[in-house]
Amino acid sequence: MKWVTFISFIFLVCSTESKHLPRRYRDVGPSNTIGHSYSELPEEDDFQGIVLVSFVHYVPNITFEDVEKMVYDITDLGKKCAADEHAVPECTKSIDILILDELCHEPNIAGKYAFTECCSKVHQERNECFLSHKNATQTSFPPFEHPEAEKGCKAFHDNRLIVLGRFLFEISRRYEDASILALFVAAAKYEQVLQTCCQEDDKAACFKEKASAVKQQLKHTILVEKQNCFILKKFGPKTLQSLKFVQVVQRFPKADRSVLHNITRDIVHIHEERCRGDTLESHLDQMALTKFLCGHQDIISTKIRGCCEGPLLERPICLATTVENDDPPADLSPTVREFVNNKEVCQRYAENHDNHLESFLYEYARRHQNFSAQLLLRTEKGYHDLLEKCCGLDVPEECLIEGEVLLRKHIADTLEVVRTNCDLYEKLGDYHFKNALLVRYTKKAPQLAFKELNEYADSLHHVAAKCCQLGDDKKLICAEGDTAFVLGNICLWHQRHHINGRICQCCSNEYAFQRECFSSIKEDEKYVPAPCTAELFPFHEDLCTPNANVEKPKLLVNLVKCKPAITEEQMKAVITDFYGLVAKCCQAENHERCFQEEGPKLVERTQAALS
């Protein structure tokens, strides 16, 4: 799709400006004006696409008709300024400023969408007002419905740009804080779906499969972005910077610490902009950072060459997801004993706490590329606590050396958690391992509905299926990193719908210790269970169909919800009794009648056994 090349253009023209000063308020040079922006593009619809997303992200409840008119207005201005940079005074302005100008100057738009107050402001205050207005007036939209296959293909054949523009409009307003790159990638993939499925005989089946995959990928990307925002909001930019710093150090262990510090500082800044809704500025800075990385491969890593030689649009995603860890320097010592076995350690820590801790994290992370980011952050916290304890002593050296023993124990404990869960997965198999996770998390969060519990158990099951087969050099990073993502989703849910106090504690305490905190919850002691009544256990003949493996986990969850303290032995006895009931009734002449007669008896036996 042609719009995506606009991102490449933005990437080129915005890469030389200073960091952290919002671009709209810098001096506008000739390479940043709307005319230059327009003329750099190979196709006019590229320009129109980015303008459309920007308008929608500022005013998500705007209609397509209102957006369409303003997009054409900005496009006409771009065309005019490209032909003559002095045609009108607006030609000296950049595209982001002109988008807000257009919203304010277009008749009736400001009043219609209630942002007149913002238009009385100028420069940064105006932008902040628009962002505050958007955040205060969030609109809920129904799920996007794809048109009927034949009609959709005809519309795409008749006017490709209108169909893609409408799709980009619809997903932009539903995901108003999503990165522009994520939305453009989704739109590009949707165009591929249209091109493929419109050639198929069974267009509807093709759309159902492929369009659903595009939707799921977009949702996953947005969840990742939301989790970064959650970390920023709950734990602050320092925690996010430490997390990103560890990940960047492991990937580029040859690069100097100062370079990686600045890269991660910029990454956090990009997330801060997007998390407060300023998606255009976030996008411009993301492209500028990509430009820097690709322009400085000699001091960062030669491993990024493949990404930097690819299409401009694909470079940021490639750099973030596909680059292999570079090899550590050949002369790197195997240990970091200088951080404990050195008389100057406490003096360095006293002179600059943050600098000393980051230096430790840098040296430790690039030597341990097989450790998860979460483990490395816990190691940094342990080292911090060790310094606080030991540096107050008259002779801190002996105390500091004791920290090595504690560190080795924590690493061993972390590896044992992964090994135990992988052994359990191998022993139980997919179906029963997922059911074990269902039981485990129903006890931790019985307030959750089956839908959410099943989703989280399924996600954790996929973590085991994916990570347990990997070698020791990748297993821990995979297992703890992917588990952190699932737990992050639980915390996002808790943020919107309070679950319970224990979950709240785990989601509010230090990020690096979330997995340990969740593991420590055996059950919610304050939960008051409902009685185990027959209504909770509807036994029907669908238990004799292939759908049984969907229904059985629901009964399992209801059992745990009404008896959260149930022991493993009691659980086995109930399950054995249940399977006996299913076998008996599925062999009976009238399945449903058998379940109606025998089901209540099973409930009574269960109540008696668990009372």
Coordinates of C-alpha atoms in Angstrom, one line a residue:
M1 CA 0.0 0.0 0.0
K2 CA 1.3 3.4 -1.0
W3 CA 0.7 5.3 2.3
V4 CA 3.4 3.3 4.1
T5 CA 6.1 5.0 2.1
F6 CA 5.3 8.3 3.9
I7 CA 6.8 6.8 7.0
S8 CA 10.0 6.3 5.0
F9 CA 9.9 10.0 4.1
I10 CA 9.3 11.1 7.7
F11 CA 12.3 8.9 8.6
L12 CA 14.5 10.8 6.2
V13 CA 13.5 14.4 7.0
C14 CA 13.4 14.3 10.8
S15 CA 16.5 12.5 11.8
T16 CA 18.9 15.4 12.3
E17 CA 17.1 17.4 15.0
S18 CA 17.9 17.4 18.7
K19 CA 16.3 15.0 21.0
H20 CA 13.4 15.5 23.5
L21 CA 12.3 19.0 22.2
P22 CA 8.9 18.5 20.6
R23 CA 9.4 18.9 16.8
R24 CA 6.5 21.2 16.2
Y25 CA 8.1 24.0 18.3
R26 CA 11.6 23.8 16.7
D27 CA 12.6 26.1 14.0
V28 CA 11.1 24.8 10.8
G29 CA 13.8 24.4 8.2
P30 CA 13.3 23.8 4.4
S31 CA 13.5 20.0 4.9
N32 CA 10.6 20.1 7.4
T33 CA 8.0 22.2 5.6
I34 CA 4.8 20.8 4.1
G35 CA 5.9 21.4 0.6
H36 CA 9.1 19.4 1.1
S37 CA 7.0 16.7 2.8
Y38 CA 4.7 16.4 -0.1
S39 CA 7.3 16.5 -2.8
E40 CA 9.3 13.7 -1.2
L41 CA 6.5 11.2 -1.7
P42 CA 6.2 9.0 -4.8
E43 CA 2.4 9.0 -4.6
E44 CA -0.1 11.5 -3.3
D45 CA -2.1 8.9 -1.4
D46 CA 1.0 8.2 0.8
F47 CA 0.7 11.8 2.1
Q48 CA -3.0 11.5 2.5
G49 CA -2.8 8.4 4.7
I50 CA -0.5 9.9 7.3
V51 CA -2.6 13.1 7.4
L52 CA -5.8 11.0 7.9
V53 CA -4.4 9.1 10.9
S54 CA -3.1 12.3 12.5
F55 CA -6.5 13.9 12.3
V56 CA -8.3 10.9 13.7
H57 CA -5.8 10.5 16.5
Y58 CA -6.5 14.1 17.6
V59 CA -10.3 13.8 17.3
P60 CA -11.3 10.1 17.3
N61 CA -15.1 10.8 17.2
I62 CA -14.7 12.8 14.0
T63 CA -16.7 11.5 11.0
F64 CA -15.0 10.1 7.9
E65 CA -16.7 12.8 5.8
D66 CA -15.2 15.6 7.9
V67 CA -11.8 14.0 7.8
E68 CA -11.9 13.4 4.1
K69 CA -12.5 17.1 3.4
M70 CA -9.6 18.2 5.6
V71 CA -7.3 15.6 4.2
Y72 CA -7.9 17.0 0.7
D73 CA -7.4 20.6 2.0
I74 CA -4.0 19.7 3.5
T75 CA -3.1 17.7 0.3
D76 CA -3.9 20.7 -1.9
L77 CA -1.8 22.9 0.3
G78 CA 1.1 20.4 0.1
K79 CA 0.8 20.3 -3.7
K80 CA 0.8 24.1 -3.9
C81 CA 3.8 24.5 -1.6
A82 CA 5.7 21.8 -3.4
A83 CA 5.4 23.7 -6.6
D84 CA 6.3 27.1 -5.0
E85 CA 7.6 27.2 -1.5
H86 CA 6.6 30.9 -1.3
A87 CA 3.1 30.4 -2.7
V88 CA 1.3 31.2 0.7
P89 CA 2.6 31.9 4.2
E90 CA 1.5 28.4 5.4
C91 CA 4.3 26.9 3.2
T92 CA 6.8 27.7 5.9
K93 CA 5.0 25.5 8.4
S94 CA 5.4 21.8 9.1
I95 CA 2.7 19.2 8.6
D96 CA 2.0 18.6 12.3
I97 CA 1.4 22.3 13.0
L98 CA -0.8 22.6 9.9
I99 CA -3.0 19.6 11.0
L100 CA -4.0 21.6 14.1
D101 CA -4.4 24.7 12.1
E102 CA -6.8 22.9 9.8
L103 CA -8.8 21.6 12.7
C104 CA -9.2 25.0 14.1
H105 CA -9.8 27.0 10.9
E106 CA -12.2 24.6 9.2
P107 CA -15.7 26.1 9.7
N108 CA -17.9 24.4 12.4
I109 CA -15.4 21.7 13.2
A110 CA -14.1 23.1 16.5
G111 CA -17.7 23.7 17.7
K112 CA -19.0 20.4 16.5
Y113 CA -16.4 18.4 18.3
A114 CA -16.1 20.8 21.3
F115 CA -12.5 21.8 21.2
T116 CA -13.0 25.5 20.6
E117 CA -11.0 26.3 23.7
C118 CA -7.9 24.6 22.3
C119 CA -8.0 26.8 19.2
S120 CA -7.6 29.9 21.4
K121 CA -4.1 28.6 22.4
V122 CA -0.9 28.5 20.4
H123 CA 2.1 26.3 20.0
Q124 CA 2.7 23.7 22.7
E125 CA -0.2 24.7 24.8
R126 CA -2.6 24.1 21.8
N127 CA -1.2 20.6 21.3
E128 CA -1.4 19.8 25.0
C129 CA -5.0 21.0 25.0
F130 CA -6.0 18.7 22.1
L131 CA -4.4 15.8 23.8
S132 CA -6.2 16.5 27.1
H133 CA -9.5 16.9 25.2
K134 CA -9.0 13.6 23.5
N135 CA -8.1 11.8 26.8
A136 CA -11.1 13.4 28.6
T137 CA -13.7 12.5 25.9
Q138 CA -12.8 9.0 24.9
T139 CA -15.4 7.4 22.7
S140 CA -16.3 3.7 22.6
F141 CA -16.7 2.2 19.1
P142 CA -18.3 -1.1 18.3
P143 CA -15.9 -3.8 16.8
F144 CA -15.0 -3.1 13.2
E145 CA -17.1 -5.2 10.9
H146 CA -15.6 -6.3 7.6
P147 CA -18.0 -6.0 4.7
E148 CA -19.5 -9.0 3.1
A149 CA -16.8 -10.7 1.0
E150 CA -18.2 -10.2 -2.5
K151 CA -19.2 -6.6 -1.8
G152 CA -15.9 -5.9 -0.1
C153 CA -14.0 -7.2 -3.1
K154 CA -16.1 -5.2 -5.6
A155 CA -15.5 -2.1 -3.6
F156 CA -11.8 -2.8 -3.5
H157 CA -11.7 -3.4 -7.2
D158 CA -13.7 -0.2 -7.9
N159 CA -11.8 2.1 -5.5
R160 CA -8.8 0.7 -3.7
L161 CA -7.9 4.0 -1.9
I162 CA -11.4 4.5 -0.4
V163 CA -11.5 1.0 1.0
L164 CA -8.1 1.2 2.5
G165 CA -8.7 4.8 3.7
R166 CA -11.9 3.7 5.4
F167 CA -10.1 0.7 7.1
L168 CA -7.3 3.0 8.3
F169 CA -9.9 5.5 9.6
E170 CA -11.8 2.8 11.5
I171 CA -8.8 1.2 13.2
S172 CA -7.2 4.6 14.0
R173 CA -10.3 5.8 15.9
R174 CA -10.6 2.5 17.8
Y175 CA -6.9 2.5 18.7
E176 CA -6.3 6.2 19.2
D177 CA -3.1 5.8 21.2
A178 CA -1.6 3.1 19.0
S179 CA 1.6 3.9 17.2
I180 CA 1.2 5.0 13.7
L181 CA 3.6 2.3 12.5
A182 CA 1.4 -0.4 14.1
L183 CA -1.7 0.9 12.2
F184 CA 0.1 1.3 8.9
V185 CA 1.4 -2.2 9.1
A186 CA -2.1 -3.5 9.8
A187 CA -3.5 -1.6 6.9
A188 CA -0.7 -2.9 4.6
K189 CA -1.5 -6.5 5.7
Y190 CA -5.2 -5.9 5.2
E191 CA -4.5 -4.9 1.6
Q192 CA -2.6 -8.1 1.2
V193 CA -5.7 -10.0 2.5
L194 CA -7.9 -8.2 0.0
Q195 CA -5.5 -9.0 -2.9
T196 CA -5.3 -12.7 -1.9
C197 CA -8.9 -13.4 -0.8
C198 CA -10.6 -11.6 -3.7
Q199 CA -8.9 -14.2 -6.0
E200 CA -10.3 -17.2 -4.1
D201 CA -13.5 -19.1 -4.8
D202 CA -14.5 -19.1 -1.2
K203 CA -13.8 -15.5 -0.4
A204 CA -15.7 -15.5 2.9
A205 CA -13.6 -18.4 4.4
C206 CA -10.4 -16.8 3.2
F207 CA -11.4 -13.4 4.9
K208 CA -12.4 -15.1 8.1
E209 CA -9.0 -16.8 8.4
K210 CA -6.6 -14.1 7.2
A211 CA -8.4 -10.9 8.4
S212 CA -8.7 -12.5 11.8
A213 CA -4.9 -13.0 11.8
V214 CA -4.3 -9.3 11.0
K215 CA -6.6 -8.3 13.8
Q216 CA -4.9 -10.6 16.3
Q217 CA -1.5 -9.3 15.4
L218 CA -2.6 -5.7 15.7
K219 CA -4.1 -6.5 19.1
H220 CA -0.9 -8.1 20.3
T221 CA 1.2 -5.2 19.2
I222 CA -1.2 -2.8 21.0
L223 CA -1.1 -4.9 24.2
V224 CA 2.7 -4.7 24.1
E225 CA 2.4 -0.9 23.7
K226 CA -0.1 -0.7 26.6
Q227 CA 2.1 -2.7 28.9
N228 CA 4.9 -0.2 28.3
C229 CA 2.5 2.6 29.2
F230 CA 1.4 0.6 32.3
I231 CA 5.1 0.3 33.4
L232 CA 5.6 4.0 32.8
K233 CA 2.5 5.0 34.8
K234 CA 2.8 2.5 37.7
F235 CA 6.6 2.3 38.1
G236 CA 7.9 5.4 36.4
P237 CA 10.3 6.1 33.5
K238 CA 13.3 4.9 35.5
T239 CA 11.9 1.3 35.6
L240 CA 11.1 1.3 31.9
Q241 CA 14.5 2.8 31.1
S242 CA 16.2 0.0 33.2
L243 CA 14.2 -2.6 31.4
K244 CA 15.0 -1.3 27.9
F245 CA 18.6 -0.7 28.9
V246 CA 19.0 -4.4 29.8
Q247 CA 17.5 -5.5 26.6
V248 CA 19.6 -3.2 24.5
V249 CA 22.8 -4.1 26.3
Q250 CA 22.2 -7.9 25.8
R251 CA 21.6 -7.2 22.1
F252 CA 24.5 -4.8 21.5
P253 CA 27.2 -5.9 24.1
K254 CA 30.0 -4.3 22.1
A255 CA 28.5 -0.8 22.2
D256 CA 29.7 1.7 24.8
R257 CA 27.5 2.2 27.9
S258 CA 27.0 5.9 27.1
V259 CA 25.7 5.2 23.6
L260 CA 23.2 2.6 24.9
H261 CA 22.2 4.9 27.8
N262 CA 21.2 7.5 25.2
I263 CA 19.4 5.0 23.0
T264 CA 17.3 3.8 25.9
R265 CA 16.6 7.3 27.1
D266 CA 15.2 8.1 23.6
I267 CA 13.2 4.8 23.6
V268 CA 11.5 5.8 26.9
H269 CA 10.9 9.3 25.5
I270 CA 9.2 7.8 22.5
H271 CA 6.9 5.7 24.8
E272 CA 6.2 8.7 26.9
E273 CA 4.9 10.7 23.9
R274 CA 2.8 7.8 22.6
C275 CA 1.4 7.0 26.1
R276 CA 0.1 10.5 26.5
G277 CA -1.5 10.3 23.1
D278 CA 1.0 12.3 21.0
T279 CA 1.3 9.5 18.4
L280 CA 2.6 11.7 15.6
E281 CA 5.5 13.1 17.6
S282 CA 6.3 9.6 19.0
H283 CA 6.4 8.3 15.4
L284 CA 8.7 11.1 14.2
D285 CA 11.1 10.3 17.0
Q286 CA 10.9 6.6 16.4
M287 CA 12.0 7.1 12.8
A288 CA 14.8 9.4 13.9
L289 CA 16.1 6.8 16.3
T290 CA 16.0 4.2 13.6
K291 CA 18.0 6.6 11.4
F292 CA 20.6 7.0 14.1
L293 CA 21.0 3.2 14.7
C294 CA 21.4 2.5 11.0
G295 CA 23.8 5.4 10.6
H296 CA 26.1 4.2 13.4
Q297 CA 26.4 0.5 12.9
D298 CA 30.2 0.7 13.5
I299 CA 29.7 1.7 17.1
I300 CA 26.5 -0.3 17.8
S301 CA 26.5 -3.7 16.0
T302 CA 27.1 -5.1 12.6
K303 CA 24.2 -7.5 13.3
I304 CA 21.7 -4.7 12.4
R305 CA 23.0 -4.4 8.8
G306 CA 20.3 -6.7 7.4
C307 CA 17.5 -4.6 8.9
C308 CA 19.0 -1.4 7.9
E309 CA 19.3 -2.5 4.2
G310 CA 15.6 -3.5 4.2
P311 CA 12.6 -1.3 3.3
L312 CA 12.5 1.8 5.4
L313 CA 9.1 1.0 6.8
E314 CA 10.2 -2.4 8.0
R315 CA 13.4 -1.3 9.7
P316 CA 12.0 -0.3 13.1
I317 CA 10.1 -3.6 13.5
C318 CA 13.1 -5.5 12.2
L319 CA 15.4 -3.8 14.7
A320 CA 13.0 -4.4 17.6
T321 CA 12.1 -8.1 16.9
T322 CA 14.5 -9.9 14.7
V323 CA 18.1 -8.8 15.3
E324 CA 20.2 -11.5 17.0
N325 CA 22.3 -10.7 20.0
D326 CA 25.8 -9.6 19.0
D327 CA 28.8 -11.5 20.4
P328 CA 30.3 -10.0 23.5
P329 CA 33.8 -8.5 23.1
A330 CA 36.5 -11.2 22.9
D331 CA 38.5 -9.7 25.8
L332 CA 35.5 -9.5 28.2
S333 CA 36.3 -11.0 31.6
P334 CA 33.9 -13.8 32.7
T335 CA 33.0 -12.1 36.0
V336 CA 32.3 -8.7 37.4
R337 CA 34.1 -9.2 40.7
E338 CA 35.4 -5.6 40.6
F339 CA 31.9 -4.6 41.8
V340 CA 32.2 -6.5 45.1
N341 CA 35.9 -7.2 45.5
N342 CA 37.2 -3.6 45.4
K343 CA 37.8 -1.1 48.1
E344 CA 36.6 1.7 45.9
V345 CA 33.1 0.2 45.4
C346 CA 31.4 2.1 48.2
Q347 CA 33.1 5.4 47.3
R348 CA 31.9 5.1 43.7
Y349 CA 28.4 4.3 44.9
A350 CA 28.4 7.2 47.2
E351 CA 29.6 9.6 44.5
N352 CA 26.8 8.7 42.0
H353 CA 24.3 6.0 42.9
D354 CA 22.6 5.7 39.5
N355 CA 25.7 5.8 37.5
H356 CA 27.4 3.0 39.6
L357 CA 24.3 0.8 39.4
E358 CA 23.9 1.3 35.7
S359 CA 27.6 0.5 35.2
F360 CA 27.0 -2.8 37.1
L361 CA 23.9 -3.6 35.1
Y362 CA 25.8 -2.9 31.8
E363 CA 28.7 -5.2 32.7
Y364 CA 26.5 -7.9 34.1
A365 CA 23.9 -7.9 31.3
R366 CA 26.4 -8.1 28.5
R367 CA 28.1 -11.1 30.1
H368 CA 24.7 -12.9 30.7
Q369 CA 22.8 -12.8 27.4
N370 CA 21.0 -16.0 28.5
F371 CA 19.4 -14.3 31.5
S372 CA 15.9 -12.8 31.3
A373 CA 15.6 -9.0 31.6
Q374 CA 13.5 -9.5 34.8
L375 CA 16.3 -11.6 36.4
L376 CA 18.9 -9.0 35.6
L377 CA 16.7 -6.2 37.1
R378 CA 16.3 -8.3 40.2
T379 CA 20.1 -8.8 40.3
E380 CA 20.5 -5.0 40.1
K381 CA 18.0 -4.5 43.0
G382 CA 19.9 -7.2 45.0
Y383 CA 23.2 -5.4 44.4
H384 CA 21.6 -2.1 45.4
D385 CA 20.4 -3.5 48.7
L386 CA 23.8 -5.1 49.2
L387 CA 25.5 -1.8 48.8
E388 CA 23.0 -0.1 51.2
K389 CA 23.7 -2.7 53.8
C390 CA 27.4 -3.1 53.5
C391 CA 28.7 0.4 52.7
G392 CA 27.5 1.5 56.2
L393 CA 29.9 -0.9 57.8
D394 CA 33.5 -0.1 58.9
V395 CA 34.8 -3.0 56.8
P396 CA 32.4 -3.5 53.9
E397 CA 34.5 -5.9 51.8
E398 CA 33.5 -9.1 53.6
C399 CA 29.9 -8.2 53.6
L400 CA 30.0 -7.4 49.8
I401 CA 31.5 -10.8 49.0
E402 CA 28.6 -12.5 50.7
G403 CA 26.4 -11.1 48.1
E404 CA 27.8 -13.5 45.5
V405 CA 26.4 -16.4 47.4
L406 CA 22.9 -14.8 47.5
L407 CA 23.1 -14.0 43.8
R408 CA 24.0 -17.6 42.9
K409 CA 21.1 -18.9 45.0
H410 CA 18.6 -16.6 43.4
I411 CA 19.8 -17.5 39.9
A412 CA 19.5 -21.2 40.8
D413 CA 16.0 -20.7 42.2
T414 CA 14.9 -18.9 39.1
L415 CA 16.2 -21.7 36.8
E416 CA 14.5 -24.3 39.0
V417 CA 11.1 -22.6 38.6
V418 CA 11.5 -22.9 34.8
R419 CA 12.7 -26.5 35.0
T420 CA 9.8 -27.5 37.3
N421 CA 7.1 -26.0 35.0
C422 CA 8.7 -27.5 31.9
D423 CA 8.8 -30.9 33.6
L424 CA 5.2 -30.6 34.6
Y425 CA 4.3 -29.6 31.0
E426 CA 6.1 -32.6 29.6
K427 CA 4.5 -34.9 32.2
L428 CA 0.9 -33.7 31.8
G429 CA 0.7 -32.8 28.1
D430 CA -1.1 -29.8 26.6
Y431 CA -4.7 -30.4 27.7
H432 CA -4.0 -31.4 31.3
F433 CA -1.2 -28.8 31.8
K434 CA -3.6 -26.0 30.8
N435 CA -6.2 -27.4 33.2
A436 CA -3.6 -27.3 35.9
L437 CA -3.0 -23.7 35.1
L438 CA -6.7 -23.0 35.2
V439 CA -6.9 -24.4 38.7
R440 CA -3.8 -22.5 39.8
Y441 CA -5.1 -19.1 38.6
T442 CA -8.7 -19.6 39.6
K443 CA -7.4 -20.0 43.2
K444 CA -5.3 -16.8 42.8
A445 CA -8.1 -14.8 41.2
P446 CA -11.5 -16.4 41.7
Q447 CA -13.2 -13.1 40.9
L448 CA -12.3 -13.4 37.2
A449 CA -14.8 -14.9 34.8
F450 CA -14.1 -18.1 33.0
K451 CA -13.4 -16.2 29.7
E452 CA -10.5 -14.3 31.3
L453 CA -9.1 -17.3 33.3
N454 CA -9.2 -19.5 30.2
E455 CA -7.4 -16.8 28.2
Y456 CA -4.6 -16.4 30.7
A457 CA -4.2 -20.2 31.2
D458 CA -4.1 -20.6 27.5
S459 CA -1.4 -18.0 27.2
L460 CA 0.7 -19.5 29.9
H461 CA 0.3 -22.9 28.3
H462 CA 1.6 -21.4 25.0
V463 CA 4.6 -20.1 26.9
A464 CA 5.5 -23.6 28.0
A465 CA 4.9 -25.1 24.6
K466 CA 7.1 -22.4 23.0
C467 CA 9.9 -22.1 25.5
C468 CA 10.4 -25.5 27.1
Q469 CA 11.7 -26.9 23.8
L470 CA 14.5 -24.3 23.5
G471 CA 18.1 -24.7 24.6
D472 CA 19.4 -23.5 27.9
D473 CA 20.8 -20.3 26.3
K474 CA 17.3 -19.2 25.3
K475 CA 14.9 -21.0 27.6
L476 CA 15.0 -18.6 30.6
I477 CA 14.7 -15.4 28.5
C478 CA 11.7 -16.9 26.6
A479 CA 9.9 -18.3 29.6
E480 CA 10.2 -15.4 32.0
G481 CA 9.9 -12.8 29.3
D482 CA 6.7 -14.3 27.9
T483 CA 5.3 -15.0 31.4
A484 CA 5.9 -11.3 32.2
F485 CA 3.8 -10.4 29.2
V486 CA 0.9 -12.6 30.4
L487 CA 1.1 -11.2 33.9
G488 CA 1.2 -7.7 32.5
N489 CA -2.1 -8.5 30.7
I490 CA -3.6 -9.5 34.0
C491 CA -2.4 -6.3 35.6
L492 CA -4.0 -4.3 32.7
W493 CA -7.3 -6.1 33.4
H494 CA -6.9 -5.3 37.1
Q495 CA -6.3 -1.7 36.3
R496 CA -9.8 -1.5 34.7
H497 CA -11.6 -4.0 36.8
H498 CA -10.3 -4.5 40.4
I499 CA -9.6 -8.3 41.0
N500 CA -8.4 -8.6 44.5
G501 CA -5.9 -7.2 47.0
R502 CA -3.2 -9.8 46.4
I503 CA -3.3 -9.2 42.6
C504 CA -3.2 -5.5 43.3
Q505 CA -0.1 -5.9 45.4
C506 CA 1.7 -7.9 42.7
C507 CA 0.7 -5.3 40.0
S508 CA 1.9 -2.4 42.2
N509 CA 5.1 -3.7 43.6
E510 CA 8.4 -3.7 41.7
Y511 CA 8.1 -4.8 38.1
A512 CA 11.0 -7.2 38.2
F513 CA 9.4 -9.2 41.1
Q514 CA 5.9 -9.6 39.5
R515 CA 6.4 -13.3 38.6
E516 CA 7.7 -14.1 42.1
C517 CA 4.8 -12.2 43.6
F518 CA 2.1 -14.0 41.5
S519 CA 3.8 -17.4 42.3
S520 CA 3.5 -16.7 46.0
I521 CA -0.3 -16.4 45.8
K522 CA -1.8 -19.8 46.6
E523 CA -5.3 -18.6 46.9
D524 CA -7.2 -15.4 47.8
E525 CA -7.9 -15.8 51.5
K526 CA -10.4 -13.0 51.6
Y527 CA -12.6 -14.5 48.8
V528 CA -16.0 -15.7 50.0
P529 CA -17.0 -18.6 47.8
A530 CA -20.6 -19.3 46.6
P531 CA -22.0 -22.7 47.7
C532 CA -21.5 -25.6 45.4
T533 CA -25.0 -25.9 44.0
A534 CA -26.3 -27.9 41.1
E535 CA -26.7 -24.7 39.1
L536 CA -22.9 -24.3 38.9
F537 CA -22.6 -27.7 37.3
P538 CA -24.9 -28.0 34.3
F539 CA -24.4 -31.5 33.0
H540 CA -25.8 -31.9 29.4
E541 CA -25.4 -34.3 26.5
D542 CA -22.8 -31.9 24.9
L543 CA -20.3 -33.6 27.2
C544 CA -20.6 -36.6 24.8
T545 CA -19.6 -34.4 21.8
P546 CA -16.2 -33.1 20.6
N547 CA -17.2 -29.9 22.4
A548 CA -16.7 -31.6 25.7
N549 CA -13.1 -30.4 26.0
V550 CA -14.4 -26.9 26.0
E551 CA -17.2 -27.5 28.6
K552 CA -15.1 -29.6 31.0
P553 CA -12.8 -26.7 32.0
K554 CA -15.8 -24.5 32.8
L555 CA -17.0 -27.1 35.3
L556 CA -13.4 -27.4 36.7
V557 CA -13.3 -23.6 37.3
N558 CA -16.7 -23.6 39.0
L559 CA -15.6 -26.3 41.3
V560 CA -12.5 -24.4 42.4
K561 CA -14.5 -21.2 42.8
C562 CA -17.0 -22.8 45.2
K563 CA -14.2 -24.8 46.9
P564 CA -11.0 -22.8 46.5
A565 CA -9.2 -24.7 49.3
I566 CA -9.8 -28.1 47.6
T567 CA -6.7 -30.3 47.8
E568 CA -5.1 -32.1 44.9
E569 CA -6.3 -35.5 46.3
Q570 CA -9.9 -34.2 46.6
M571 CA -9.7 -32.8 43.1
K572 CA -8.5 -36.2 41.7
A573 CA -11.4 -37.9 43.4
V574 CA -14.0 -35.5 42.1
I575 CA -12.6 -35.7 38.6
T576 CA -12.6 -39.5 38.7
D577 CA -16.2 -39.5 39.7
F578 CA -17.0 -37.0 37.0
Y579 CA -15.4 -39.0 34.3
G580 CA -17.3 -42.0 35.5
L581 CA -20.6 -40.1 35.1
V582 CA -19.6 -39.0 31.6
A583 CA -18.7 -42.5 30.6
K584 CA -22.0 -43.9 32.0
C585 CA -24.3 -41.3 30.4
C586 CA -22.6 -41.2 27.1
Q587 CA -23.3 -44.9 26.8
A588 CA -26.9 -44.6 27.9
E589 CA -29.7 -44.7 25.3
N590 CA -30.9 -41.2 26.3
H591 CA -27.8 -39.1 27.2
E592 CA -29.7 -36.0 28.4
R593 CA -32.0 -37.9 30.7
C594 CA -29.1 -39.7 32.2
F595 CA -27.2 -36.5 32.9
Q596 CA -30.4 -34.9 34.4
E597 CA -30.8 -37.8 36.8
E598 CA -27.2 -38.6 37.7
G599 CA -25.7 -35.1 37.6
P600 CA -27.4 -33.9 40.9
K601 CA -26.3 -37.1 42.6
L602 CA -22.6 -36.3 41.7
V603 CA -23.0 -32.8 43.1
E604 CA -24.4 -34.2 46.3
R605 CA -21.5 -36.6 46.6
T606 CA -19.0 -33.8 45.9
Q607 CA -20.6 -31.6 48.6
A608 CA -20.5 -34.4 51.1
A609 CA -16.8 -35.2 50.3
L610 CA -15.7 -31.6 50.5
S611 CA -17.8 -30.4 53.5

